[in-house]
Short mmCIF file of C-alpha atoms in Angstrom, two decimals:
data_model
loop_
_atom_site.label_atom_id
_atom_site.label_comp_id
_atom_site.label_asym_id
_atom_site.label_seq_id
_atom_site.Cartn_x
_atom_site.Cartn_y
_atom_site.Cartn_z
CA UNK T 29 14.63 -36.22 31.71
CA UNK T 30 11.79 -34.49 33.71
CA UNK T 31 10.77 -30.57 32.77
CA UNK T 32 11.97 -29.71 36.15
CA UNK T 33 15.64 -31.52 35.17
CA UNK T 34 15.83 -29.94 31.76
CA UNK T 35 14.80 -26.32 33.09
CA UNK T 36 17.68 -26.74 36.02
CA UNK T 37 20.12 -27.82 32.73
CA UNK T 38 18.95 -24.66 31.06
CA UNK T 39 20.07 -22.73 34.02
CA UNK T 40 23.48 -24.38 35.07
CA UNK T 41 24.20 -24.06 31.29
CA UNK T 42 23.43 -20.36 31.01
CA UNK T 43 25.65 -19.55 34.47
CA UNK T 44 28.21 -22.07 32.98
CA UNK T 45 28.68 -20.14 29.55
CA UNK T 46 28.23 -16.48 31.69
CA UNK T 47 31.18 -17.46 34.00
CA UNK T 48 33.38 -19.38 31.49
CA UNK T 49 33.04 -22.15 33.91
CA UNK T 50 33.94 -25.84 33.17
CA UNK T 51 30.79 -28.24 33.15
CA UNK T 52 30.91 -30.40 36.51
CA UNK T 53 28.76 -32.63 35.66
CA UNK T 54 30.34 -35.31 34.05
CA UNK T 55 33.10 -35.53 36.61
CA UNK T 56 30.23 -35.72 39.60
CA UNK T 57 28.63 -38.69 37.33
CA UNK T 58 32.26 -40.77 37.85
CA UNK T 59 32.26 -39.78 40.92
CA UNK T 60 28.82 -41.18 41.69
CA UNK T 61 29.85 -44.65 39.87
CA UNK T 62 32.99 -44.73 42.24
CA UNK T 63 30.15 -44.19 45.24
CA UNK T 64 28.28 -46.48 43.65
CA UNK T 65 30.79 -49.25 44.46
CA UNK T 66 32.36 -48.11 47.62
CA UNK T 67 29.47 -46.59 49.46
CA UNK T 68 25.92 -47.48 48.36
CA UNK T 69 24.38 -45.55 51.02
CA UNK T 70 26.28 -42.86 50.05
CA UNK T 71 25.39 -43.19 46.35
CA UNK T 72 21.64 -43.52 47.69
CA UNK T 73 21.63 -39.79 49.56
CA UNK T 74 23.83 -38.50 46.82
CA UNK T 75 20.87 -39.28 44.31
CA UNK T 76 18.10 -38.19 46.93
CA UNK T 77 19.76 -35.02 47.45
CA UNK T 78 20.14 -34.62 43.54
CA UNK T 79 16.38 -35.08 43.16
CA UNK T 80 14.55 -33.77 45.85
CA UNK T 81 16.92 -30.60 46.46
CA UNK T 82 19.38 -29.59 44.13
CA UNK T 83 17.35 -30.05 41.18
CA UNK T 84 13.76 -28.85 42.48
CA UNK T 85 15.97 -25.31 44.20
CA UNK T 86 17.87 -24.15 40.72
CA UNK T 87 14.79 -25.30 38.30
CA UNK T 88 12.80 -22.87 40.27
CA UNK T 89 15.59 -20.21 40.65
CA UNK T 90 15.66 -20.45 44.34
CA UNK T 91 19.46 -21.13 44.13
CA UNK T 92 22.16 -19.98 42.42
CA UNK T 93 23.53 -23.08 39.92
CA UNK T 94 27.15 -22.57 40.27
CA UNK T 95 26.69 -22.67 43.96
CA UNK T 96 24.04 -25.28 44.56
CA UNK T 97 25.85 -27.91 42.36
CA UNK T 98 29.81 -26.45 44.07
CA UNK T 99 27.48 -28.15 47.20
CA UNK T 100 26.71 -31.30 45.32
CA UNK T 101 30.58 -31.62 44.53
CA UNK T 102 31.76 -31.25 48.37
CA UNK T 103 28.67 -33.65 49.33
CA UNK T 104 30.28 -35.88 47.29
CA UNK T 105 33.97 -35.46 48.05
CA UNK T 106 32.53 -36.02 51.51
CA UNK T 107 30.62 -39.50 50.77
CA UNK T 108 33.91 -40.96 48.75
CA UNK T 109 36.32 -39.89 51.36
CA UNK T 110 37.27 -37.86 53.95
#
């Protein structure tokens, strides 16, 4: 995991335990292995958005975590299915 990946953890983490909010992420990671089989150039943005925006806007506190990865969630509702 990259420094910039472990301080956007850090965050989600912190706004997870301050809202009592379930952890996505482990639900968005079987949804990305159902993309992965059904629409690998879907999968393919859904990883370049991970990297070069969602990650890189809530390490440096540019976006809220909650928010940006409620975003990654719809982006991929969007790429499995309508």
């Amino acid at each position: 995991m990259t420094d910039l990946a472990a301080q956007a953890d850090t965050l989600l983490e912190g706004a997870l335990e301050q809202a009592g909010a379930r952890d996505p992420r482990e639900f968005y990671r079987e949804r990305l292995r159902d993309l992965k089989r059904a629409n690998p150039d879907g999968y393919a943005e859904a990883i370049a958005y991970y990297t070069d925006t969602l990650i890189p806007q809530v390490a440096s506190g540019e976006a809220d975590p909650l928010e940006s990865w409620t975003e990654y969630g719809r982006r991929l509702a969007m790429a499995v299915g309508p």
